[in-house]
CSV table of C-alpha atoms in Angstrom, one decimal:
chain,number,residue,atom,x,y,z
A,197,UNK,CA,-34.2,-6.7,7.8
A,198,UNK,CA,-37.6,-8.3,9.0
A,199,UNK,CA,-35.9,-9.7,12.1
A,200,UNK,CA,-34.9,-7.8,15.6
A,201,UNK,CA,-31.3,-8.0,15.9
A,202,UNK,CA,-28.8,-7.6,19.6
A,203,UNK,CA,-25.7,-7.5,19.1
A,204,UNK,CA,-23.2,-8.4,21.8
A,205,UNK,CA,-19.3,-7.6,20.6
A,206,UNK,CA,-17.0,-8.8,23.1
A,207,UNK,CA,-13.9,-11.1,23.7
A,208,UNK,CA,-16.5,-14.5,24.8
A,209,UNK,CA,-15.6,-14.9,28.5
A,210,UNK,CA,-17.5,-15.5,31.7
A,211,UNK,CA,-16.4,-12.2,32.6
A,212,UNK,CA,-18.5,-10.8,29.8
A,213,UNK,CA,-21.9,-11.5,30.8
A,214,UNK,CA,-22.8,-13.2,27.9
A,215,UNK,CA,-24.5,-16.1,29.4
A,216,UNK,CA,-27.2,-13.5,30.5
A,217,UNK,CA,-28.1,-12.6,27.4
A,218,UNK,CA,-28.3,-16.1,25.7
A,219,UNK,CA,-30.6,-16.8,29.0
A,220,UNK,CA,-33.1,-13.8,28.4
A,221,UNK,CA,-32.9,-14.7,24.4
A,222,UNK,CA,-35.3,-17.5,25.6
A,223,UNK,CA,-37.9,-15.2,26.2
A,224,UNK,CA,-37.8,-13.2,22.6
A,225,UNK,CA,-37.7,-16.1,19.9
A,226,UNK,CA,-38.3,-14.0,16.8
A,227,UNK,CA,-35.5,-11.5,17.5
A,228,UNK,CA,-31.7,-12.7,16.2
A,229,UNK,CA,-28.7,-12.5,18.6
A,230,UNK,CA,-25.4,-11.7,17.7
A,231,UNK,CA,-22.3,-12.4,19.3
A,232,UNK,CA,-19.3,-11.3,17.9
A,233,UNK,CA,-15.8,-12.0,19.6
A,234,UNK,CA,-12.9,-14.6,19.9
A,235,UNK,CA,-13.1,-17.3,22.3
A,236,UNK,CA,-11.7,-16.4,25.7
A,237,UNK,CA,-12.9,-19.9,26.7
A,238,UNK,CA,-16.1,-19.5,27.3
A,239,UNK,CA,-17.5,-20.3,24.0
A,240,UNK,CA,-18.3,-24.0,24.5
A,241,UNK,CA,-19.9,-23.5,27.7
A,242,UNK,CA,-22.4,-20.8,25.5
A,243,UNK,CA,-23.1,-22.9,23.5
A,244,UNK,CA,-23.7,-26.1,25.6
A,245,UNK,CA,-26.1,-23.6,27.2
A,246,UNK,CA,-27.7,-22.4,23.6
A,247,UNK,CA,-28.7,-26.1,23.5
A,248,UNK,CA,-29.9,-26.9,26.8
A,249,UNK,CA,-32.5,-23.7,26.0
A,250,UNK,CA,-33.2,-25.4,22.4
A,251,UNK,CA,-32.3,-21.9,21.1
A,252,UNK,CA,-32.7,-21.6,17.7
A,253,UNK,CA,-31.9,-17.3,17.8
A,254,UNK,CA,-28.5,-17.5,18.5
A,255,UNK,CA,-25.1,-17.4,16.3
A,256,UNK,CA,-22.1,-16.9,16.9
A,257,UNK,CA,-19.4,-15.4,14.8
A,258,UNK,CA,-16.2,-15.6,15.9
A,259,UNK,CA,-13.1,-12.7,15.0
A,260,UNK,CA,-14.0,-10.8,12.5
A,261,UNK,CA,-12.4,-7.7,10.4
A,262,UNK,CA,-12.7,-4.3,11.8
A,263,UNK,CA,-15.2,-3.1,8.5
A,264,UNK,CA,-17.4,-6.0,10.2
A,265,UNK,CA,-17.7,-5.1,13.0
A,266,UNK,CA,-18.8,-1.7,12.3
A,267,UNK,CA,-21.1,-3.0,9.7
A,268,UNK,CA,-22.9,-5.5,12.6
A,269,UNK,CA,-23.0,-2.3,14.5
A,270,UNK,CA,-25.2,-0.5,12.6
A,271,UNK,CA,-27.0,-3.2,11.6
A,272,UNK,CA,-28.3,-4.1,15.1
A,273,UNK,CA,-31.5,-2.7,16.3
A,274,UNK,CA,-29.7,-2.9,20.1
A,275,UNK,CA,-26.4,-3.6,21.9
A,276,UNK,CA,-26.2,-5.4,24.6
A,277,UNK,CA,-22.9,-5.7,27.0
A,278,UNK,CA,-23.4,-7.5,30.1
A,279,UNK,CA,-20.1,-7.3,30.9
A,280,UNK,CA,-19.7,-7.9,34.5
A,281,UNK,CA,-16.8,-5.3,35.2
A,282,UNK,CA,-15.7,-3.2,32.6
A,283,UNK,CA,-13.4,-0.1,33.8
A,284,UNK,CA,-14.7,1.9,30.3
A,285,UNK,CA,-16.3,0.0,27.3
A,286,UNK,CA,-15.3,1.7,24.1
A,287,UNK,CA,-17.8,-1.1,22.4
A,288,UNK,CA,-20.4,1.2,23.6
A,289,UNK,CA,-18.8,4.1,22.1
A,290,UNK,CA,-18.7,2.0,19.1
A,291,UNK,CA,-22.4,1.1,19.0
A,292,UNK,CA,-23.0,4.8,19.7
A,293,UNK,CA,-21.0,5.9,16.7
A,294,UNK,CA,-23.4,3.6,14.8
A,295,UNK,CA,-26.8,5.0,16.0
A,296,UNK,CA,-27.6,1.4,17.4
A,297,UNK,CA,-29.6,1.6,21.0
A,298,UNK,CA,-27.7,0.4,23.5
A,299,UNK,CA,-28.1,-1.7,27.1
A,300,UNK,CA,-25.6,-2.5,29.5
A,301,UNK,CA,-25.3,-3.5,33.1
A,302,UNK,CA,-24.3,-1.6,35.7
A,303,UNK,CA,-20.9,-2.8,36.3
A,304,UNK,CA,-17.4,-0.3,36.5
A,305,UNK,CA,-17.6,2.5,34.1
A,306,UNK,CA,-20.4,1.5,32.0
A,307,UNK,CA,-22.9,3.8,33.5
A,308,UNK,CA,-21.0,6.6,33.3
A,309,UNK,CA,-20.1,6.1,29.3
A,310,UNK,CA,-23.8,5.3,28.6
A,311,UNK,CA,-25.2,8.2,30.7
A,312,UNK,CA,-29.0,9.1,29.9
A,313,UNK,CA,-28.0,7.5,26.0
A,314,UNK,CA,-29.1,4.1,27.3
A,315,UNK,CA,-30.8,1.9,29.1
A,316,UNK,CA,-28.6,0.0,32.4
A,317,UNK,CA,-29.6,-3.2,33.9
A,318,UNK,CA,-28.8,-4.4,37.8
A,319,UNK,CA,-25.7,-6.7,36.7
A,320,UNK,CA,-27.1,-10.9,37.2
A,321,UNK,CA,-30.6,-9.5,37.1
A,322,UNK,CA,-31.9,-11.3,34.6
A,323,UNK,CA,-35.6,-10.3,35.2
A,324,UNK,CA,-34.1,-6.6,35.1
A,325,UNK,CA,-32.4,-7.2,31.9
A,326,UNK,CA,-35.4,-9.3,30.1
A,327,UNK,CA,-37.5,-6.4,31.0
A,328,UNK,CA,-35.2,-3.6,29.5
A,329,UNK,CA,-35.1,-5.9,26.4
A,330,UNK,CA,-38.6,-6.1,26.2
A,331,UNK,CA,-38.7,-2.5,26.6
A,332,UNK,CA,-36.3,-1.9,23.3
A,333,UNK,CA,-37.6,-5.0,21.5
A,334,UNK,CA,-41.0,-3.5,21.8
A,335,UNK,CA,-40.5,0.1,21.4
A,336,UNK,CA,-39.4,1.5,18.3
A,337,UNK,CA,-39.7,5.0,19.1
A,338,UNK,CA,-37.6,4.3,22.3
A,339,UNK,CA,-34.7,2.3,20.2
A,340,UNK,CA,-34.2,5.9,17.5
A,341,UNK,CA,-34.8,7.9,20.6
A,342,UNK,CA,-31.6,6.5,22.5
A,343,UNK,CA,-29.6,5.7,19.1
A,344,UNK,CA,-30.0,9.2,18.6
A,345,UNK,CA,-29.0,10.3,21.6
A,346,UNK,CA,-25.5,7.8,21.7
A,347,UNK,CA,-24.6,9.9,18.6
A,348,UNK,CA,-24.6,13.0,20.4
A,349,UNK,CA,-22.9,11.0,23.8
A,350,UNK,CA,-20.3,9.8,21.5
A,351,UNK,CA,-19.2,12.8,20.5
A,352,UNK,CA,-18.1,13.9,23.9
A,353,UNK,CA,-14.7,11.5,23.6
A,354,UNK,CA,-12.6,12.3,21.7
A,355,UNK,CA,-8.6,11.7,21.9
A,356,UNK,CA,-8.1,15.4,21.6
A,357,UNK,CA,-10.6,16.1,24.5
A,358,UNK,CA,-8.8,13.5,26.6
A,359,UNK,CA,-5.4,15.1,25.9
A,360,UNK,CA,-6.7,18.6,26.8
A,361,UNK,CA,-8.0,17.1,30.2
A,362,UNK,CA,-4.8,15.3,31.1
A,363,UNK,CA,-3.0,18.4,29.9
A,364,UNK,CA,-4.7,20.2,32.3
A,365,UNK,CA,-4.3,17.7,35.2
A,366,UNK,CA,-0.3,17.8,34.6
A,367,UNK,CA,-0.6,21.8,34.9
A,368,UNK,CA,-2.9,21.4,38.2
A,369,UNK,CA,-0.1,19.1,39.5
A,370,UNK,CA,2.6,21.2,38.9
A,371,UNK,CA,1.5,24.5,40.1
């Protein structure tokens, strides 16, 4: 509770972006960051670079159970996915759900999930993305602001608003 915590939740692969984040965790000692996912082998490589950067605010989980997940969720003051390409990112929906501020890059879909309920950085910007840390790390006010604003993004999916929509598309089609 006294500490600053980002969260990352994502399978740990060089795809993922997660290298950027242990990177710009050099420059915000007294926050905790979180990464949550299986190894997609990329996890030795992390942490071979959590060394090199004598970082002492990073851990790891590994898998865990779905209850955890949410519960790391809404425990995080931020979520970060770096993800370079991500065609949707329903761990952003997820964080939303939990009124957890969010951050992603601006790779595939992601800036159309997080809309104005987030902040995007330029994807392998890391001076982009320490800065828009900095910003939520800093800023309270900004951190309930966007949480806040995620719940009422999230509510916009919905599997019965995607069915209506595709139902609609197959009665386009065949008229």
């Amino acid at each position: 509770k006294e500490e600053l915590l980002v969260l990352s939740v994502a399978r740990i692969h060089k795809t993922k972006g997660q290298d950027q984040i242990i990177k710009a965790a050099n420059y915000f000692p007294h926050a905790k960051f979180v990464f949550v996912g299986i190894d997609g082998g990329y996890l030795n490589e992390l942490k071979k670079l959590t060394l090199d950067l004598k970082l002492k605010n990073i851990i790891f989980t590994g898998e865990v159970s779905e209850e955890e997940k949410m519960e790391a969720y809404a425990a995080a003051d931020i979520f970060c996915h770096p993800s370079h390409y991500e065609a949707f990112g329903i761990v952003v929906l997820e964080a939303f759900s939990q009124n957890t501020a969010v951050i992603t890059s601006n790779s595939g879909g992601l800036p159309w999930v997080v809309d104005n309920a987030g902040l995007i950085f330029e994807d392998n910007n890391l001076e982009d993305l320490r800065n828009k840390l900095a910003l939520l790390i800093k800023n309270k006010a900004l951190r309930k602001e966007l949480a806040y604003n995620g719940t009422k993004r999230v509510k916009e999916f919905s599997w019965r608003k995607t069915t209506e929509i595709i139902e609609e598309e197959y009665k386009k089609s065949l008229r």
